């Protein structure tokens, strides 16, 4: 397969349309077969459910080339399952998990020329999503939906090394108890935009959200889960029903326990405890782990002793091991690497 002539190392994270995308429609209570289309545009009625009441969910994953030349995707079965959970919470018909995998497989195969070559540091970002399409004016779920997935090549996340982030403890809340924080819904992002624009204007990279009920426990950022390392090298991650269950975070915890022999704790993390940790990182598909150097709570600075200038040693080991598994240098647990065929 001849690859596109793209400067893979310098494309950043933006929308670069390719020729092919996947579409399937839901109508009269059933999903149609669906297939590849070249039309990047969607024509919707002015009253479509998604436009009026934000009935939309999404997923994010990556395809990349291994050293031995295979095109693979990391744990897409978990994205498929998570999208089913998201759909149920927003009263949307779930796109079946097996159909999801088939669709993604076909989509990536059709776009193989855009899967960056091994060693470029770039990858092919996959964005499956689903939204209500028919007119809805009285508040209720739509009856018709579209499932769509497109791809866009994205550059290496850490160009010139991982620079630790500075994070602000936000005055805004991300997710209410018993709300929608645990699903991947566009609405969670719409309401985080003001908070992130404000944080950026103040010179911060990201927001740390606390639990909305008590504002005393760490939840997550707008789009990544937290990992902390204790003085005695335990890996700690916040537990809460309003956190989005990151596939990267779940994979890193497994790697910590089963590959690195580290103790792992998923539990409530009081903000008061943050100053006791030695390392901090943000996990998500985009970067795997971004190191955090500093958390600022209304002028009060918490600096992590390891990780102000570069990734701390434990976070680096986690990062190297998981990316090694993804790239095929380290043997993966059963079922983690899906080969596109
Ligand atoms: C997508 C997302 C993450 C990261 O999840 P991954 O499955 O690791 O990509 C974390 N937090 C939020 C709010 C998200 O939407």
CSV table of C-alpha atoms and ligand atoms in Angstrom, one decimal:
chain,number,residue,atom,x,y,z
A,1,UNK,CA,0.0,0.0,0.0
A,2,UNK,CA,1.5,3.3,-1.1
A,3,UNK,CA,1.3,5.9,1.7
A,4,UNK,CA,0.2,9.5,1.1
A,5,UNK,CA,2.9,12.0,0.7
A,6,UNK,CA,2.4,13.8,4.0
A,7,UNK,CA,5.0,15.3,6.3
A,8,UNK,CA,4.0,12.9,9.1
A,9,UNK,CA,6.2,14.4,11.8
A,10,UNK,CA,4.7,17.9,11.4
A,11,UNK,CA,0.9,17.6,11.0
A,12,UNK,CA,-0.2,18.3,14.6
A,13,UNK,CA,-3.7,17.6,15.7
A,14,UNK,CA,-6.2,19.0,13.3
A,15,UNK,CA,-8.9,17.8,10.9
A,16,UNK,CA,-7.3,16.6,7.6
A,17,UNK,CA,-10.1,15.1,5.6
A,18,UNK,CA,-9.5,11.8,3.8
A,19,UNK,CA,-11.6,10.5,0.9
A,20,UNK,CA,-13.5,7.8,2.7
A,21,UNK,CA,-15.8,7.7,5.8
A,22,UNK,CA,-18.3,5.2,7.1
A,23,UNK,CA,-22.1,5.9,7.5
A,24,UNK,CA,-25.0,3.9,8.8
A,25,UNK,CA,-28.5,5.2,9.5
A,26,UNK,CA,-31.1,4.0,12.0
A,27,UNK,CA,-34.7,4.2,10.9
A,28,UNK,CA,-37.9,2.4,11.7
A,29,UNK,CA,-36.3,0.8,14.7
A,30,UNK,CA,-33.3,-0.8,12.9
A,31,UNK,CA,-29.8,-0.1,11.8
A,32,UNK,CA,-29.3,-0.3,8.1
A,33,UNK,CA,-26.2,-2.1,6.8
A,34,UNK,CA,-24.2,1.1,6.2
A,35,UNK,CA,-21.0,1.5,4.2
A,36,UNK,CA,-18.3,3.7,2.9
A,37,UNK,CA,-19.1,7.1,1.4
A,38,UNK,CA,-17.0,9.9,0.0
A,39,UNK,CA,-19.3,12.7,1.1
A,40,UNK,CA,-17.9,14.5,4.1
A,41,UNK,CA,-20.9,16.7,4.5
A,42,UNK,CA,-24.2,15.9,6.3
A,43,UNK,CA,-27.5,17.4,5.3
A,44,UNK,CA,-29.8,17.6,8.3
A,45,UNK,CA,-33.3,19.0,9.0
A,46,UNK,CA,-33.2,22.3,10.9
A,47,UNK,CA,-35.0,20.7,13.8
A,48,UNK,CA,-32.8,17.6,14.0
A,49,UNK,CA,-32.5,16.2,17.6
A,50,UNK,CA,-28.8,16.7,17.7
A,51,UNK,CA,-29.1,20.4,16.8
A,52,UNK,CA,-31.9,21.2,19.3
A,53,UNK,CA,-31.1,19.0,22.3
A,54,UNK,CA,-27.5,17.8,21.8
A,55,UNK,CA,-28.3,14.2,21.4
A,56,UNK,CA,-24.8,13.1,20.3
A,57,UNK,CA,-22.0,10.8,21.6
A,58,UNK,CA,-18.6,9.9,20.3
A,59,UNK,CA,-15.5,7.8,20.6
A,60,UNK,CA,-11.8,8.3,19.9
A,61,UNK,CA,-9.1,5.8,19.0
A,62,UNK,CA,-6.0,5.4,16.9
A,63,UNK,CA,-4.7,3.1,14.2
A,64,UNK,CA,-1.0,2.9,13.5
A,65,UNK,CA,1.7,0.8,11.8
A,66,UNK,CA,3.7,-1.7,13.8
A,67,UNK,CA,7.4,-2.4,13.1
A,68,UNK,CA,6.5,-5.5,11.1
A,69,UNK,CA,4.2,-3.5,8.9
A,70,UNK,CA,0.8,-4.5,10.3
A,71,UNK,CA,-2.0,-1.9,10.7
A,72,UNK,CA,-3.4,-2.2,14.2
A,73,UNK,CA,-5.9,-0.6,16.6
A,74,UNK,CA,-5.5,-0.6,20.4
A,75,UNK,CA,-8.5,-2.3,22.2
A,76,UNK,CA,-11.3,-1.1,19.9
A,77,UNK,CA,-13.7,-3.6,21.7
A,78,UNK,CA,-13.6,-1.3,24.7
A,79,UNK,CA,-14.5,1.7,22.6
A,80,UNK,CA,-17.4,-0.2,21.1
A,81,UNK,CA,-18.6,-1.2,24.5
A,82,UNK,CA,-18.3,2.3,25.9
A,83,UNK,CA,-20.2,3.7,23.0
A,84,UNK,CA,-23.1,1.3,23.8
A,85,UNK,CA,-23.0,2.6,27.4
A,86,UNK,CA,-23.1,6.2,26.1
A,87,UNK,CA,-26.0,5.5,23.8
A,88,UNK,CA,-28.1,3.9,26.6
A,89,UNK,CA,-27.6,6.9,28.9
A,90,UNK,CA,-28.8,9.3,26.2
A,91,UNK,CA,-31.7,7.1,25.1
A,92,UNK,CA,-30.1,6.4,21.7
A,93,UNK,CA,-30.2,3.0,20.0
A,94,UNK,CA,-26.9,1.3,20.6
A,95,UNK,CA,-24.7,0.7,17.5
A,96,UNK,CA,-23.9,-3.0,18.0
A,97,UNK,CA,-20.4,-3.6,19.2
A,98,UNK,CA,-19.6,-6.2,16.5
A,99,UNK,CA,-20.9,-3.9,13.8
A,100,UNK,CA,-18.8,-1.1,15.3
A,101,UNK,CA,-15.6,-3.2,15.0
A,102,UNK,CA,-16.6,-4.2,11.4
A,103,UNK,CA,-17.2,-0.6,10.5
A,104,UNK,CA,-13.9,0.6,12.0
A,105,UNK,CA,-12.0,-2.2,10.3
A,106,UNK,CA,-13.5,-1.3,6.9
A,107,UNK,CA,-12.9,2.4,7.4
A,108,UNK,CA,-9.3,2.0,8.3
A,109,UNK,CA,-8.7,-0.4,5.5
A,110,UNK,CA,-10.2,2.0,3.0
A,111,UNK,CA,-7.9,4.7,4.4
A,112,UNK,CA,-4.8,2.6,4.7
A,113,UNK,CA,-2.8,5.2,2.7
A,114,UNK,CA,-3.3,7.6,5.6
A,115,UNK,CA,-2.1,5.3,8.3
A,116,UNK,CA,1.3,6.8,9.1
A,117,UNK,CA,4.3,4.6,8.6
A,118,UNK,CA,6.1,3.0,11.6
A,119,UNK,CA,8.5,5.2,13.3
A,120,UNK,CA,6.9,8.5,12.2
A,121,UNK,CA,5.4,9.0,15.6
A,122,UNK,CA,2.1,9.9,13.8
A,123,UNK,CA,-1.1,7.9,13.9
A,124,UNK,CA,-4.5,7.7,12.3
A,125,UNK,CA,-7.1,9.2,14.6
A,126,UNK,CA,-10.5,7.5,14.3
A,127,UNK,CA,-13.6,9.4,15.3
A,128,UNK,CA,-16.8,7.3,15.5
A,129,UNK,CA,-19.9,9.2,16.6
A,130,UNK,CA,-23.7,9.1,16.5
A,131,UNK,CA,-26.5,11.7,16.6
A,132,UNK,CA,-30.2,12.2,16.4
A,133,UNK,CA,-31.2,13.2,12.9
A,134,UNK,CA,-35.0,13.6,12.6
A,135,UNK,CA,-37.0,16.7,13.7
A,136,UNK,CA,-37.6,16.9,17.4
A,137,UNK,CA,-39.2,20.0,19.0
A,138,UNK,CA,-41.0,18.6,22.1
A,139,UNK,CA,-38.2,17.3,24.3
A,140,UNK,CA,-37.8,13.6,23.7
A,141,UNK,CA,-35.3,11.2,22.1
A,142,UNK,CA,-35.0,11.3,18.3
A,143,UNK,CA,-36.4,8.3,16.3
A,144,UNK,CA,-33.8,8.4,13.6
A,145,UNK,CA,-30.0,8.4,14.0
A,146,UNK,CA,-26.8,8.4,12.1
A,147,UNK,CA,-23.7,6.5,13.1
A,148,UNK,CA,-20.6,7.9,11.3
A,149,UNK,CA,-16.9,7.4,11.6
A,150,UNK,CA,-14.1,9.3,9.9
A,151,UNK,CA,-10.3,9.3,10.2
A,152,UNK,CA,-7.8,12.0,10.2
A,153,UNK,CA,-4.0,11.6,10.4
A,154,UNK,CA,-2.5,13.2,13.5
A,155,UNK,CA,1.2,14.0,14.3
A,156,UNK,CA,3.3,12.9,17.2
A,157,UNK,CA,1.9,14.2,20.5
A,158,UNK,CA,5.2,15.1,22.1
A,159,UNK,CA,7.2,16.9,19.6
A,160,UNK,CA,10.6,17.7,21.0
A,161,UNK,CA,9.9,15.8,24.3
A,162,UNK,CA,7.1,15.8,26.8
A,163,UNK,CA,6.8,19.1,28.5
A,164,UNK,CA,5.1,18.8,31.9
A,165,UNK,CA,1.7,20.7,32.1
A,166,UNK,CA,0.6,23.3,34.6
A,167,UNK,CA,-3.0,22.7,35.7
A,168,UNK,CA,-5.5,24.9,37.4
A,169,UNK,CA,-8.0,23.7,40.0
A,170,UNK,CA,-11.2,24.8,38.2
A,171,UNK,CA,-13.9,27.0,39.7
A,172,UNK,CA,-16.3,25.2,37.4
A,173,UNK,CA,-17.7,21.7,37.6
A,174,UNK,CA,-17.4,19.1,34.9
A,175,UNK,CA,-20.0,16.5,35.9
A,176,UNK,CA,-22.8,16.2,38.4
A,177,UNK,CA,-23.2,13.2,40.6
A,178,UNK,CA,-25.6,10.9,38.8
A,179,UNK,CA,-25.1,13.0,35.7
A,180,UNK,CA,-23.4,12.2,32.4
A,181,UNK,CA,-19.7,12.5,33.3
A,182,UNK,CA,-19.1,8.8,32.8
A,183,UNK,CA,-20.2,8.7,29.1
A,184,UNK,CA,-18.6,10.2,26.1
A,185,UNK,CA,-21.2,12.8,25.2
A,186,UNK,CA,-20.6,16.0,23.3
A,187,UNK,CA,-22.6,17.9,25.9
A,188,UNK,CA,-19.8,17.2,28.5
A,189,UNK,CA,-17.4,19.1,26.2
A,190,UNK,CA,-19.7,21.9,25.3
A,191,UNK,CA,-20.0,22.9,28.9
A,192,UNK,CA,-16.3,22.6,29.5
A,193,UNK,CA,-15.3,25.1,26.8
A,194,UNK,CA,-15.7,28.2,28.9
A,195,UNK,CA,-13.6,26.6,31.6
A,196,UNK,CA,-10.8,25.7,29.3
A,197,UNK,CA,-10.8,29.0,27.4
A,198,UNK,CA,-10.6,30.8,30.8
A,199,UNK,CA,-7.8,28.5,32.0
A,200,UNK,CA,-5.8,29.0,28.8
A,201,UNK,CA,-6.3,32.8,29.0
A,202,UNK,CA,-4.8,32.6,32.5
A,203,UNK,CA,-1.8,30.7,31.2
A,204,UNK,CA,-2.8,27.1,32.3
A,205,UNK,CA,-2.7,24.1,30.1
A,206,UNK,CA,-5.7,22.2,31.6
A,207,UNK,CA,-8.3,22.2,34.4
A,208,UNK,CA,-8.5,19.8,37.3
A,209,UNK,CA,-12.1,19.3,38.2
A,210,UNK,CA,-13.1,18.4,41.7
A,211,UNK,CA,-16.3,16.4,42.5
A,212,UNK,CA,-19.2,18.7,42.1
A,213,UNK,CA,-21.0,17.6,45.3
A,214,UNK,CA,-18.3,18.3,47.9
A,215,UNK,CA,-15.5,20.0,45.8
A,216,UNK,CA,-13.0,18.1,47.9
A,217,UNK,CA,-12.0,15.1,45.7
A,218,UNK,CA,-10.1,14.9,42.5
A,219,UNK,CA,-12.1,13.9,39.4
A,220,UNK,CA,-10.4,14.5,36.1
A,221,UNK,CA,-9.6,17.1,33.5
A,222,UNK,CA,-11.8,18.0,30.5
A,223,UNK,CA,-10.6,15.1,28.5
A,224,UNK,CA,-8.1,12.9,30.4
A,225,UNK,CA,-8.0,10.9,33.7
A,226,UNK,CA,-5.4,11.4,36.4
A,227,UNK,CA,-2.8,9.0,37.6
A,228,UNK,CA,-0.7,9.8,40.7
A,229,UNK,CA,2.4,8.1,42.1
A,230,UNK,CA,2.9,7.9,45.8
A,231,UNK,CA,6.3,8.2,47.7
A,232,UNK,CA,6.4,4.4,47.9
A,233,UNK,CA,5.7,4.0,44.1
A,234,UNK,CA,2.0,3.0,44.3
A,235,UNK,CA,-0.1,4.0,41.3
A,236,UNK,CA,-3.3,5.8,42.4
A,237,UNK,CA,-6.2,6.9,40.3
A,238,UNK,CA,-9.4,8.6,41.4
A,239,UNK,CA,-12.6,6.5,41.6
A,240,UNK,CA,-15.9,8.3,40.9
A,241,UNK,CA,-19.1,7.6,39.1
A,242,UNK,CA,-18.8,10.9,37.2
A,243,UNK,CA,-15.3,10.2,35.7
A,244,UNK,CA,-15.1,9.0,32.1
A,245,UNK,CA,-13.6,5.5,32.2
A,246,UNK,CA,-10.5,6.1,30.1
A,247,UNK,CA,-9.3,3.0,28.2
A,248,UNK,CA,-5.7,4.3,28.4
A,249,UNK,CA,-6.0,4.7,32.2
A,250,UNK,CA,-7.4,1.1,32.6
A,251,UNK,CA,-4.7,-0.2,30.4
A,252,UNK,CA,-1.9,1.7,32.3
A,253,UNK,CA,-3.2,0.3,35.6
A,254,UNK,CA,-3.0,-3.2,34.2
A,255,UNK,CA,0.5,-2.6,33.0
A,256,UNK,CA,1.5,-1.1,36.3
A,257,UNK,CA,0.3,-4.2,38.2
A,258,UNK,CA,1.1,-7.0,35.7
A,259,UNK,CA,4.2,-5.8,33.9
A,260,UNK,CA,5.9,-3.5,36.4
A,261,UNK,CA,4.8,-5.2,39.6
A,262,UNK,CA,3.6,-1.9,41.1
A,263,UNK,CA,0.7,-1.7,43.6
A,264,UNK,CA,-2.4,-0.1,42.1
A,265,UNK,CA,-5.2,1.8,43.9
A,266,UNK,CA,-8.4,3.0,42.4
A,267,UNK,CA,-10.1,5.0,45.1
A,268,UNK,CA,-11.4,8.4,46.2
A,269,UNK,CA,-8.5,10.9,46.1
A,270,UNK,CA,-9.0,13.9,48.3
A,271,UNK,CA,-7.5,17.1,46.8
A,272,UNK,CA,-5.7,17.5,50.2
A,273,UNK,CA,-3.7,14.4,49.3
A,274,UNK,CA,-2.4,15.7,46.0
A,275,UNK,CA,0.6,17.5,47.6
A,276,UNK,CA,1.8,14.2,49.0
A,277,UNK,CA,2.3,12.6,45.5
A,278,UNK,CA,5.6,12.5,43.7
A,279,UNK,CA,4.4,12.3,40.1
A,280,UNK,CA,1.2,13.1,38.3
A,281,UNK,CA,0.1,12.4,34.7
A,282,UNK,CA,-3.0,12.7,32.5
A,283,UNK,CA,-4.0,9.7,30.5
A,284,UNK,CA,-6.0,9.5,27.3
A,285,UNK,CA,-5.7,8.2,23.7
A,286,UNK,CA,-4.2,11.4,22.4
A,287,UNK,CA,-1.0,11.4,24.4
A,288,UNK,CA,-1.1,8.1,26.4
A,289,UNK,CA,0.3,10.0,29.4
A,290,UNK,CA,1.1,13.7,29.6
A,291,UNK,CA,3.2,14.5,32.7
A,292,UNK,CA,1.9,17.2,35.0
A,293,UNK,CA,4.5,19.4,36.7
A,294,UNK,CA,2.3,21.7,38.7
A,295,UNK,CA,-1.2,22.0,40.1
A,296,UNK,CA,-2.3,25.5,41.1
A,297,UNK,CA,-5.2,26.0,43.5
A,298,UNK,CA,-6.1,29.7,43.7
A,299,UNK,CA,-2.5,30.8,43.8
A,300,UNK,CA,-1.4,27.9,46.0
A,301,UNK,CA,1.2,25.9,44.0
A,302,UNK,CA,1.7,22.2,44.3
A,303,UNK,CA,4.9,21.1,42.5
A,304,UNK,CA,5.5,17.4,41.9
A,305,UNK,CA,9.1,16.7,43.0
A,306,UNK,CA,9.6,14.4,40.0
A,307,UNK,CA,8.3,15.7,36.8
A,308,UNK,CA,8.7,19.4,36.8
A,309,UNK,CA,11.1,19.3,33.8
A,310,UNK,CA,10.4,16.0,32.3
A,311,UNK,CA,8.3,12.8,32.9
A,312,UNK,CA,8.9,11.4,36.3
A,313,UNK,CA,10.6,7.9,36.5
A,314,UNK,CA,7.5,5.8,37.2
A,315,UNK,CA,5.2,7.6,34.7
A,316,UNK,CA,8.0,7.3,32.1
A,317,UNK,CA,8.2,3.5,32.8
A,318,UNK,CA,4.4,3.2,32.4
A,319,UNK,CA,4.5,5.3,29.2
A,320,UNK,CA,7.4,3.3,27.7
A,321,UNK,CA,5.7,0.0,28.6
A,322,UNK,CA,2.3,0.8,27.2
A,323,UNK,CA,3.6,2.4,24.0
A,324,UNK,CA,6.0,-0.6,23.7
A,325,UNK,CA,2.9,-2.9,23.8
A,326,UNK,CA,1.1,-0.8,21.3
A,327,UNK,CA,4.0,-0.8,18.9
A,328,UNK,CA,4.6,-4.5,19.2
A,329,UNK,CA,8.0,-4.3,21.0
A,330,UNK,CA,6.6,-5.8,24.2
A,331,UNK,CA,4.2,-8.7,24.2
A,332,UNK,CA,0.6,-7.5,24.6
A,333,UNK,CA,-2.0,-9.1,26.8
A,334,UNK,CA,-4.5,-11.3,24.9
A,335,UNK,CA,-6.8,-9.2,22.7
A,336,UNK,CA,-5.3,-5.8,23.2
A,337,UNK,CA,-4.0,-5.4,19.7
A,338,UNK,CA,-6.6,-5.6,16.9
A,339,UNK,CA,-5.2,-6.2,13.4
A,340,UNK,CA,-6.9,-4.5,10.5
A,341,UNK,CA,-7.5,-7.0,7.8
B,1,LIG,C1,-12.1,10.3,26.0
B,1,LIG,C2,-11.9,10.8,27.4
B,1,LIG,C3,-10.8,10.4,28.2
B,1,LIG,C4,-9.8,9.5,27.8
B,1,LIG,O1,-10.2,8.2,27.5
B,1,LIG,P1,-9.4,7.2,26.5
B,1,LIG,O2,-10.3,6.1,26.4
B,1,LIG,O3,-8.2,6.8,27.3
B,1,LIG,O4,-9.1,7.9,25.3
B,1,LIG,C5,-10.8,10.9,29.5
B,1,LIG,N1,-11.7,11.8,30.0
B,1,LIG,C6,-12.7,12.2,29.2
B,1,LIG,C7,-13.7,13.2,29.8
B,1,LIG,C8,-12.8,11.8,27.9
B,1,LIG,O5,-13.9,12.2,27.2
